[in-house]
XYZ file of C-alpha atoms in Angstrom:
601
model
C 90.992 189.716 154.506
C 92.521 191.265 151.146
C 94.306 189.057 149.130
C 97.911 190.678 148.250
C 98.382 192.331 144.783
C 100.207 189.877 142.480
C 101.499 192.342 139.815
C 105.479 192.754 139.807
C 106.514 195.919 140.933
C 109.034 197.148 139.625
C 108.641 195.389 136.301
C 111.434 194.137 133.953
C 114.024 196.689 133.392
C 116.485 195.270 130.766
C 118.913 198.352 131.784
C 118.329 196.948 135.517
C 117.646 193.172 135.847
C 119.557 190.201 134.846
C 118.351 188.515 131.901
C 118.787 186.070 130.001
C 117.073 185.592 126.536
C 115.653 187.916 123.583
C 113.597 191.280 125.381
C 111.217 190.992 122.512
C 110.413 187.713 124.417
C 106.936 186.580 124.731
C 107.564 184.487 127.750
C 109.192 186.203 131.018
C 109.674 184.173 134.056
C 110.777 186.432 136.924
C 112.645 184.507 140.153
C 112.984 185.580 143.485
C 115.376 183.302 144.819
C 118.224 182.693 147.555
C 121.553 180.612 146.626
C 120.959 178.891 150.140
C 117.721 177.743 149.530
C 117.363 174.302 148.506
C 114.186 174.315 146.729
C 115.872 176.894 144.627
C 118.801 174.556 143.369
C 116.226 172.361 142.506
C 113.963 175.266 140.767
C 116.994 175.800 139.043
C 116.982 172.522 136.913
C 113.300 173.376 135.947
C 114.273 176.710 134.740
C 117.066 175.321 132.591
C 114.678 172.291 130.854
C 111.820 175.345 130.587
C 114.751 177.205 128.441
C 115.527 174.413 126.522
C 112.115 173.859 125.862
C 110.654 177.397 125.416
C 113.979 178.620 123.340
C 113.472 182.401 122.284
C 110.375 182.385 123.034
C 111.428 182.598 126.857
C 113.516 185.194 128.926
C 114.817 184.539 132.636
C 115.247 187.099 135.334
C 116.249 186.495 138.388
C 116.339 188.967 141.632
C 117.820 188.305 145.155
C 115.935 187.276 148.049
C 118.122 185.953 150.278
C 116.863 183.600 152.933
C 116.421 185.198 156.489
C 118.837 185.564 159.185
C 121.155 183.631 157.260
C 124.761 185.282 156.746
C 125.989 182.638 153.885
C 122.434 183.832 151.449
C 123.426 187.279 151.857
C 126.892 187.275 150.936
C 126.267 185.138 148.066
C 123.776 187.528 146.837
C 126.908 190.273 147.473
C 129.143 188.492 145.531
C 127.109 187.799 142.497
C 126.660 191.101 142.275
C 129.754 192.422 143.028
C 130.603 190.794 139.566
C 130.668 192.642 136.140
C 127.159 191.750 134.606
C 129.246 189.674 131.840
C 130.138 187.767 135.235
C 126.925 187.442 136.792
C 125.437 184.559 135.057
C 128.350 182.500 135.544
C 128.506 183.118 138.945
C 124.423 182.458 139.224
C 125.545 178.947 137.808
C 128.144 178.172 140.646
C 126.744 178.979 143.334
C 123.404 177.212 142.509
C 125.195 173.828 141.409
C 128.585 173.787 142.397
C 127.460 171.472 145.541
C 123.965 170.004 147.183
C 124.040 172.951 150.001
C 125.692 175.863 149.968
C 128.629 176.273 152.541
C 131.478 178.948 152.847
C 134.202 176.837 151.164
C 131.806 177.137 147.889
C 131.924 181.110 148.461
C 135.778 180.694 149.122
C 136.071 178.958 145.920
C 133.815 181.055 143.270
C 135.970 183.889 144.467
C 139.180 182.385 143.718
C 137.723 181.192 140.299
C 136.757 184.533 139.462
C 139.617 186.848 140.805
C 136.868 188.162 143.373
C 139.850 186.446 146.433
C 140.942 189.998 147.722
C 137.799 192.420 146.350
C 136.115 193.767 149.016
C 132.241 193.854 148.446
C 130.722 197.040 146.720
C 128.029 199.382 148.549
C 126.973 199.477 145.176
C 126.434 195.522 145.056
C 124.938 195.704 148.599
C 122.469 197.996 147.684
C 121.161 196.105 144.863
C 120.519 193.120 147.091
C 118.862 195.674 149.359
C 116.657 196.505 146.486
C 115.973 193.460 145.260
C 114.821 192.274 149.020
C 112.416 195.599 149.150
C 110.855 194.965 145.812
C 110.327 191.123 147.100
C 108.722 192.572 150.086
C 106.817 195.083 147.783
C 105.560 191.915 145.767
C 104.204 189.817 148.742
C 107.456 187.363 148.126
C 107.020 185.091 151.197
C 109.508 182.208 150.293
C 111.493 181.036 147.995
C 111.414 180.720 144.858
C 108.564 182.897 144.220
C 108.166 183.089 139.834
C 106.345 186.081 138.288
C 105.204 185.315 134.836
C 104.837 187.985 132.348
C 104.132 190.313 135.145
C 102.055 188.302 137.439
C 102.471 186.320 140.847
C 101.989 182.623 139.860
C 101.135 180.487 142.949
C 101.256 176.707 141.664
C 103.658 174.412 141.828
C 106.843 174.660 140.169
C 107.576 171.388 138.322
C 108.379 171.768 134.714
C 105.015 170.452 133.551
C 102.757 172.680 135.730
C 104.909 175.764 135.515
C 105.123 175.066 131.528
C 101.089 175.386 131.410
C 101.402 178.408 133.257
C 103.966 180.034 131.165
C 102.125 178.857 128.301
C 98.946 180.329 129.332
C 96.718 177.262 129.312
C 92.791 178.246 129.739
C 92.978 176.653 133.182
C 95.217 178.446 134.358
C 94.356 182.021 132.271
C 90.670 181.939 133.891
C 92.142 180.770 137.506
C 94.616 183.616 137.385
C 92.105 186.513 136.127
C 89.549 184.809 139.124
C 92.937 185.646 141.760
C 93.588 189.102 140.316
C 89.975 190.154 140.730
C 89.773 188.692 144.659
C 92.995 190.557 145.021
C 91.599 193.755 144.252
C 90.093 195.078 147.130
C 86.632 196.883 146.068
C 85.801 192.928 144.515
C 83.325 192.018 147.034
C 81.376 195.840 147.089
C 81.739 196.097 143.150
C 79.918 192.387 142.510
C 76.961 193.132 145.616
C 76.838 196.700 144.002
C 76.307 194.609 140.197
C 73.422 192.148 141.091
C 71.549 194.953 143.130
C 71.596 197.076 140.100
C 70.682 193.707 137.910
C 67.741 193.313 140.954
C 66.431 196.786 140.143
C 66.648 196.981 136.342
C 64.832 192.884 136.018
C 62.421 194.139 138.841
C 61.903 197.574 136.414
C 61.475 195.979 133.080
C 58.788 193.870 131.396
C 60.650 190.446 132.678
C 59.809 192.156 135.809
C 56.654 189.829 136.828
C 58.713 186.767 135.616
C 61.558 187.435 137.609
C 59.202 188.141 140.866
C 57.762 184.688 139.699
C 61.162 182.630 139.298
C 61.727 183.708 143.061
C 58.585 182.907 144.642
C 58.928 179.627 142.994
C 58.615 176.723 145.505
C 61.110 174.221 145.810
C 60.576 171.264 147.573
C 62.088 167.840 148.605
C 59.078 164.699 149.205
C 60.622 161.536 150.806
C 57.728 159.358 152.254
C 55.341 160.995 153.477
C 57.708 163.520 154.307
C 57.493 167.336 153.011
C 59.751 169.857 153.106
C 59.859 172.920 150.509
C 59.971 176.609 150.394
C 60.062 179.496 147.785
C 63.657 180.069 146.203
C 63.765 183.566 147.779
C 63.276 181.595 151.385
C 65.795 178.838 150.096
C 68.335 182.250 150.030
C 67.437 183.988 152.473
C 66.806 181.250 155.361
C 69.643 178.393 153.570
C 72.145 180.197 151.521
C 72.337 183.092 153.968
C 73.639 180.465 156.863
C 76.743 180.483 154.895
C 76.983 184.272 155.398
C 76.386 183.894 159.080
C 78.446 180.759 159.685
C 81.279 183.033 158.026
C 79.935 185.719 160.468
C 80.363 183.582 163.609
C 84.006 182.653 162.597
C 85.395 185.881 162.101
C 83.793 187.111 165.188
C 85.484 184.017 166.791
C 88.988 184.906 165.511
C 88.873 188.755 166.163
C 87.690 187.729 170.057
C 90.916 185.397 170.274
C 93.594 186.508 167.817
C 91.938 189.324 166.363
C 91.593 193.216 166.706
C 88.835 192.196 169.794
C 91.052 189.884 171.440
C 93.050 192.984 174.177
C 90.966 195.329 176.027
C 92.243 198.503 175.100
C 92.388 198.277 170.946
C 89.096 196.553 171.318
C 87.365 199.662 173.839
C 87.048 202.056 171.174
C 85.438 199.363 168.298
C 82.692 198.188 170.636
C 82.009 201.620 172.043
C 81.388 203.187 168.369
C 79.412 200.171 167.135
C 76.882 200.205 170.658
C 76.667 204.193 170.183
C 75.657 203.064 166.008
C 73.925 201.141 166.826
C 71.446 202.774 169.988
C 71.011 205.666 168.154
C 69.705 204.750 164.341
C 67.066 202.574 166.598
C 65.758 205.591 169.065
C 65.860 207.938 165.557
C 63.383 205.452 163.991
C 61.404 204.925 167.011
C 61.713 208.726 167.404
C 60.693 209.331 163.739
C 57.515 206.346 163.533
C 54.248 206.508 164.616
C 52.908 203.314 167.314
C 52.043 200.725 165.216
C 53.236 198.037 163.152
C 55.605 200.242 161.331
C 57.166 200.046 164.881
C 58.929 196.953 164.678
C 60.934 198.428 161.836
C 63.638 199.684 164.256
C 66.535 197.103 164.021
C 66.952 197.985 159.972
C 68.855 200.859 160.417
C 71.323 198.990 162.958
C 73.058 197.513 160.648
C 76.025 198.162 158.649
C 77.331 196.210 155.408
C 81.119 195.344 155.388
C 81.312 194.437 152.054
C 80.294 197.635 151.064
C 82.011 199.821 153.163
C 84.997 198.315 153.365
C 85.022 198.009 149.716
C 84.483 202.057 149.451
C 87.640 202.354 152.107
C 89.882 200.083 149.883
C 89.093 201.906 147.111
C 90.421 205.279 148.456
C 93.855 203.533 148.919
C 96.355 205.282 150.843
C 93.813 208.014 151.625
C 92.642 206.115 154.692
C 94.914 205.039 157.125
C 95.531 201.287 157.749
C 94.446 202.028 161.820
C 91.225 203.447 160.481
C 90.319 200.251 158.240
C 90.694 198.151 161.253
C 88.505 200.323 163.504
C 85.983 200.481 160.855
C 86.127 196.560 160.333
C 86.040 195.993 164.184
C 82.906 198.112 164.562
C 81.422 196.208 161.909
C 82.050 192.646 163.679
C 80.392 194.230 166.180
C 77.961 195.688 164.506
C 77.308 192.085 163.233
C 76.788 190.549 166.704
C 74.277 193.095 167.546
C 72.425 192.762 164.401
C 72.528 188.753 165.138
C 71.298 188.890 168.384
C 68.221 191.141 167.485
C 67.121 188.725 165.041
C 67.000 186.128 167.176
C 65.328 187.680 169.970
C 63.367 190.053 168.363
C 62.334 189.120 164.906
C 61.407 185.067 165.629
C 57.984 183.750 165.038
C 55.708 181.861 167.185
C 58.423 179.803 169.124
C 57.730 175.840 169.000
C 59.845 174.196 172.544
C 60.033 170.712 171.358
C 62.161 171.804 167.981
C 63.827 174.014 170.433
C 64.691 171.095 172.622
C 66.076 169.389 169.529
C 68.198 172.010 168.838
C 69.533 171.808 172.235
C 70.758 168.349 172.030
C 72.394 169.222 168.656
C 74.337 171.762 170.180
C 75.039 169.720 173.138
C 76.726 167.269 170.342
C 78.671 169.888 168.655
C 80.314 171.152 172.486
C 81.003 167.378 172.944
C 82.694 166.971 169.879
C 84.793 170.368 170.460
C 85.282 168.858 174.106
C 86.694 165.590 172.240
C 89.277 167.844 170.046
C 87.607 166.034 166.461
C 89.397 168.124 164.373
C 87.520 167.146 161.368
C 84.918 169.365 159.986
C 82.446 166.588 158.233
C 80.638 165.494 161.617
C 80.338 169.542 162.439
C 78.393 169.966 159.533
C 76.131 166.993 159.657
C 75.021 168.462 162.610
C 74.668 171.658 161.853
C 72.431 170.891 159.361
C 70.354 169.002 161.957
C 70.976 172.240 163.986
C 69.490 174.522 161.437
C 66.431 172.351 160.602
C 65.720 172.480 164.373
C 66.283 176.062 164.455
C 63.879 176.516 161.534
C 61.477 174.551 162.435
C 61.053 175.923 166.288
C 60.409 179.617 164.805
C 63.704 180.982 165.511
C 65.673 182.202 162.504
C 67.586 179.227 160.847
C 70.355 181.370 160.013
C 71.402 181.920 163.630
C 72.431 178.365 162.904
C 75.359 179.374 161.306
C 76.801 181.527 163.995
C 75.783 179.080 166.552
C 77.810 176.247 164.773
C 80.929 179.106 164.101
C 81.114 178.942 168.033
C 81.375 175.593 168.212
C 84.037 175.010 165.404
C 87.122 174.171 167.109
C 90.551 175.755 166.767
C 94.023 174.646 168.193
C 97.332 176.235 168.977
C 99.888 176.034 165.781
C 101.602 173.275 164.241
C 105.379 172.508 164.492
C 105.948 173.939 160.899
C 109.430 173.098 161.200
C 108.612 169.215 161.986
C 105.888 169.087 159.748
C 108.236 170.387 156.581
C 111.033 167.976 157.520
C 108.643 165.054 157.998
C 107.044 165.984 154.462
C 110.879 165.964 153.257
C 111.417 162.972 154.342
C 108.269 161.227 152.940
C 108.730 162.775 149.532
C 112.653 162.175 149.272
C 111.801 158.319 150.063
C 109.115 158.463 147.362
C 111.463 159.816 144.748
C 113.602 156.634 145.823
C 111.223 154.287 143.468
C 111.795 155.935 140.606
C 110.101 155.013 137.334
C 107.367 153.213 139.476
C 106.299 156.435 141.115
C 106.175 158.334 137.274
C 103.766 155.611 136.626
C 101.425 154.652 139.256
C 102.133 158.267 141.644
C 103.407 158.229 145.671
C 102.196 155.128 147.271
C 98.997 154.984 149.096
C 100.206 155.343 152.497
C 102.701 158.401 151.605
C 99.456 159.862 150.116
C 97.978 159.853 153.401
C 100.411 160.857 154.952
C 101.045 164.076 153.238
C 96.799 164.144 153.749
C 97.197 164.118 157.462
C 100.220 166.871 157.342
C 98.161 169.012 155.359
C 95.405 169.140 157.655
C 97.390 169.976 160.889
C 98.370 172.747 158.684
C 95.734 175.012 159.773
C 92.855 174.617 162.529
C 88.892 173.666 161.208
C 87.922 176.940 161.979
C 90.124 178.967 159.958
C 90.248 176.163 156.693
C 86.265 176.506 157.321
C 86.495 180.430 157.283
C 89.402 180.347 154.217
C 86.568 178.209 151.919
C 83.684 179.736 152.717
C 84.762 183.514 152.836
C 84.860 183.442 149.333
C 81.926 181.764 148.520
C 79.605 184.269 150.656
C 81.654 187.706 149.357
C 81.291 186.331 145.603
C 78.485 184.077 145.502
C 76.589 184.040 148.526
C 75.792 187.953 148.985
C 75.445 188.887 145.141
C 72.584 186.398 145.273
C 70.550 187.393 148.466
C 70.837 190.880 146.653
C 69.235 189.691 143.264
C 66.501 187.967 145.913
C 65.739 190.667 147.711
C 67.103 194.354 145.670
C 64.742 193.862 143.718
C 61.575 196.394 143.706
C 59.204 198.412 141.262
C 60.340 202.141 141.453
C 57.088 203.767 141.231
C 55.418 206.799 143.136
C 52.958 204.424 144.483
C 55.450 202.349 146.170
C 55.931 205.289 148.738
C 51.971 206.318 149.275
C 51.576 206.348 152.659
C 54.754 205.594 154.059
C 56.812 208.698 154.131
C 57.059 208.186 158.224
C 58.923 204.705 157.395
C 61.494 205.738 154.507
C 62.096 208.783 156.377
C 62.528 206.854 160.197
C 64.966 204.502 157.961
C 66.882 207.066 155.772
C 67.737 209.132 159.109
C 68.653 206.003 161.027
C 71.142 205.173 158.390
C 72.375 208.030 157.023
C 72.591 210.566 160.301
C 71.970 208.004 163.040
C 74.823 206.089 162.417
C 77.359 208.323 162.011
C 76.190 210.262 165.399
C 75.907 206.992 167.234
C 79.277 205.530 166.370
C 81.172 209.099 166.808
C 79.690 210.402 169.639
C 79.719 206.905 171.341
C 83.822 207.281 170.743
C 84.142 210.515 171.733
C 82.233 209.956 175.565
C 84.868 206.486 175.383
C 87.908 208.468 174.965
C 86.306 211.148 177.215
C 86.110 209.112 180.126
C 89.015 207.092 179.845
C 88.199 203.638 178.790
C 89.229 203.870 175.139
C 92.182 205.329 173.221
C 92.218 206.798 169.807
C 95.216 205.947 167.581
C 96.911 209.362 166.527
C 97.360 207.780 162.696
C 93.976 209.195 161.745
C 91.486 212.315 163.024
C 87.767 213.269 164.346
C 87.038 214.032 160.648
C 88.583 211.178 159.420
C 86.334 208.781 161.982
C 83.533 210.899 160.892
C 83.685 209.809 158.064
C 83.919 206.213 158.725
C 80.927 206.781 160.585
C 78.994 208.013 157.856
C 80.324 204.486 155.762
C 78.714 202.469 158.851
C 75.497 204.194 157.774
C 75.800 201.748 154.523
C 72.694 198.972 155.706
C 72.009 197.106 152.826
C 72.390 193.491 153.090
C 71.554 192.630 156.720
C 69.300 195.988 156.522
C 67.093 194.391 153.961
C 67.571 190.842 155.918
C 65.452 192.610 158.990
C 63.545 194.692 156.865
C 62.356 191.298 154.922
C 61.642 189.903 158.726
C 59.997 193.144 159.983
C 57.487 193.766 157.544
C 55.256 191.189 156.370
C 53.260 193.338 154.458
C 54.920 193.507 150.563
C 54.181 196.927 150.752
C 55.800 198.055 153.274
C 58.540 196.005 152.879
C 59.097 197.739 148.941
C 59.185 200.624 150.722
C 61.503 199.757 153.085
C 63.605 198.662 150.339
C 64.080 201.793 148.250
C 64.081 203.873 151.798
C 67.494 201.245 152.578
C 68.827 201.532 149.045
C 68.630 205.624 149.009
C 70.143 205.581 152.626
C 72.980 203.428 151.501
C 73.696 205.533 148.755
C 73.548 209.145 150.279
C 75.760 207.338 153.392
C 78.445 206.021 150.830
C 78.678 209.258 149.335
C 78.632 210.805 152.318
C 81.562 209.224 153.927
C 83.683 208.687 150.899
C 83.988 212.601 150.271
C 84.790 213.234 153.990
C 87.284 210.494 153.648
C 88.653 211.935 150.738
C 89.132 215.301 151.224
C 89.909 215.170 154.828
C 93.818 214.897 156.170
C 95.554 212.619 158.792
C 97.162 214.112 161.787
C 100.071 213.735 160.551
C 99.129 215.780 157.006
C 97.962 218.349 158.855
């Protein structure tokens, strides 16, 4: 899920906005508030200690964003500015401190005060507020106040000291910010996969290249007893670090089958359809295309499809692709990713060993009965999953599987009573702020802490705080380094001798395969009635989504690495996936781009 832009949109216009302060400014603090809003009244008294602290070094501009449904919000956003903009910051001041809550005797009265008893309300004031609430909308402004500083969405808390740091532009907060901004930008996840598979290939290319095979055949092990466990760091990532990828896997799989895109029959149909049809028919084109032999067991590379990449390639083409597109193309990758999971388990495990399997049983008999027993925590989950995926490892099957098996396992519940929850926070924080000087020196008591612990965690369900902290890691850590692991490879003529039959099986899986398979596997589901295609993009236009599908890479090279034991072949299979993935990319983004919704048309 893309993380909303946090630039201001519009920015400061001193012809426009209210300000207050010097423009030449260094320091702009930009409020989206409501006069009904509590937490805003309070903001305000921040604000006002942040001028008196910041001086001309600070300007303040606040925009409307009045509180929803709520009659009183909107017409004191009216009235304020109905007023002259001599006026406004007067009125600003009333209504935000003339009493605790704002009721209609304090609109009654800043009327009188101001000669505003008998003016009717402006279309011209109206509008503004409606222009103020489409810019908040426009700026991902959720609640109240939201603060921009110097142009950008700042997310912390708003006490003075916090929001000071902020405005000052402490390191903290400068390298926390720039992290945000870059998750925010949609082609993040593609652009740092696409850097340490070009880092792979220029180490692997270079005269560090034996060294750097060297660091990742490197064995690292753990001795306690007579105990012995190790493997090579390239096994560590691809067998350990790669559970994380799959564990995220499992979850999102989990949510799109309940809440999701997957979760109704009909906007699921067409999804599943395209992703069997990609997936059937890059495996028969190999098979088709590769002589009997061990080259054979080749055929589930091509299957796959990398989201990161080609959803990163989609986000970068903006408004050229339709929003209905991106979520077909992200469902058929979920898919996509089930399929791929499944033949690695049955298809690419190694001698099979029953009593480890039988251990990994009983851990997943522990995990239902813990999901059966509603723990909500995730610790015990993940003690046992690592039990899980030691079992798994050791009884031949892939350990990653672990992951998705412990996803399914990871219990969710229906929604808290945000309403409750936020007054019963109130209410423990308003009795804190009753000590006074003895909470500014020791902080809220211990039980209050806990408390405010416990309401935290009803907040959201294991499964989707699980999914929230580790979809991160695996886009921006997790994926970059299985791709320095495993990109790597010696571009040489030799590394092809002999194996035209395999890069060419793999390159027409990917790149003409896929595409066929996932269109023609909509088209016969529309045909015959059991999907629907949404009007809001065209034939060409899923054509060329197709052709994105036909970007392997990651879990490509995952089977590849499992398929081939031979290095050998497995180099080749590498630059065969890494050509594919680059003529599919290309492929689909110039359909993409040059071809027109219905609606364009």
């Amino acid at each position: 899920m893309l993380i909303p832009s946090r630039r201001l949109d519009p920015p400061v216009d001193e012809t426009r906005d209210h300000i207050l302060g010097a423009s030449n400014a260094p320091i702009t603090l930009v409020e989206y508030g409501s006069y009904a809003c509590p937490h805003c009244r309070v903001a305000n008294e921040t604000i006002a200690s942040l001028r008196d602290r910041f001086g001309d070094r600070m300007r303040y501009v606040f925009r409307h964003r009045p509180l929803a449904n709520n009659d009183l919000a909107r017409r004191a956003a009216e009235i304020a500015e109905h007023a002259t903009p001599e006026q406004f910051w007067k009125i600003h001041l009333e209504l935000m401190t003339r009493s605790s809550e704002l009721t209609e005797g304090d609109l009654v009265a800043v009327k009188t005060e101001l000669d505003l008893d008998s003016a009717e309300i402006s279309e011209k004031a109206r509008a503004r507020v409606d222009e103020d609430e489409r810019s908040a909308n426009a700026n991902g402004v959720l609640f109240t106040p939201t603060f921009f500083i110097n142009g950008r969405r700042y997310d912390g808390p708003w006490d003075e000291v916090t929001l000071g740091d902020a405005m000052l532009g402490t390191l903290g907060h400068r390298v926390r910010a720039t992290t945000l901004d870059f998750a925010s930008w949609g082609p993040s996840a593609g652009v740092l996969l696409l850097i340490a598979t070009v880092l792979a290939l220029a180490f692997s290319n270079s005269p560090v290249g034996g060294a750097f095979a060297e660091f990742w055949h490197r064995e690292l092990s753990f001795d306690l007893g007579g105990w012995h466990f190790g493997m090579s760091l390239q096994h560590w990532v691809n067998d350990g670090l790669l559970t994380i990828f799959f564990l995220v896997v499992g979850l999102e799989i989990k949510r799109e089958f309940t809440v999701g895109h997957l979760a109704n029959r009909r906007s699921a149909a067409l999804p599943i359809a395209a992703a069997i049809g990609g997936m059937i028919v890059p495996a028969l084109l190999y098979l088709l295309l590769t002589p009997t032999g061990p080259l054979s067991r080749g055929w589930g590379v091509p299957m796959a499809t990398d989201t990161a990449f080609a959803i990163a390639l989609v986000a970068m083409m903006g408004r050229r692709v339709p929003v209905e597109l991106r979520v077909f193309l992200t469902a058929a990758a979920i898919v996509d990713d089930i399929g791929a999971i499944l033949v690695i388990a049955v298809f690419y495990a190694s001698d099979l060993h029953i009593g480890y399997l039988v251990a990994a049983a009983a851990a997943l008999v522990i995990l239902a009965l813990l999901n059966r027993a509603r723990v909500y925590l995730v610790l015990p989950y993940i003690l046992v999953g690592v039990v899980l995926w030691a079992c798994i490892y050791s009884a031949g099957l892939h350990a990653t599987l672990a992951g998705v098996l412990l996803a399914l396992f990871i219990p969710t519940r229906p929604p808290a009573n945000l309403h409750a929850l936020m007054r019963q926070a109130d209410a423990i924080l308003l009795e804190e702020a009753k000590r006074g000087g003895e909470v500014l020196r020791h902080g809220p008591s211990l039980p209050a802490l806990n408390a405010l612990d416990f309401i935290h965690e009803l907040l959201e369900s294991p499964a989707d705080r699980l999914l929230r902290r580790s979809g991160a890691r695996s886009s921006y850590f997790v994926l970059p380094t299985f791709a320095l692991a495993n990109a790597g490879v010696v571009l040489s003529a030799d590394v092809l001798d002999g194996r035209g039959p395999l890069v060419l099986a793999i390159m027409a899986g990917l790149v003409l395969g896929k595409p066929l398979g996932l269109v023609g596997a909509s088209w016969i589901a529309v045909r015959i009635g059991i999907a629907e295609k949404p009007e809001a993009y065209s034939w060409r236009q899923l054509a060329g989504a197709g052709a994105l599908a036909g970007i392997g890479f990651t879990i490509s090279l995952f089977i590849a690495g499992r398929a081939f034991p031979f290095a050998d072949d497995f180099a080749a299979a590498k630059v065969a996936i890494l050509a594919a993935s680059f003529c599919a990319g290309t492929i689909g983004t110039i359909i993409l781009w040059n071809a027109k919704s219905p609606s364009e048309a």
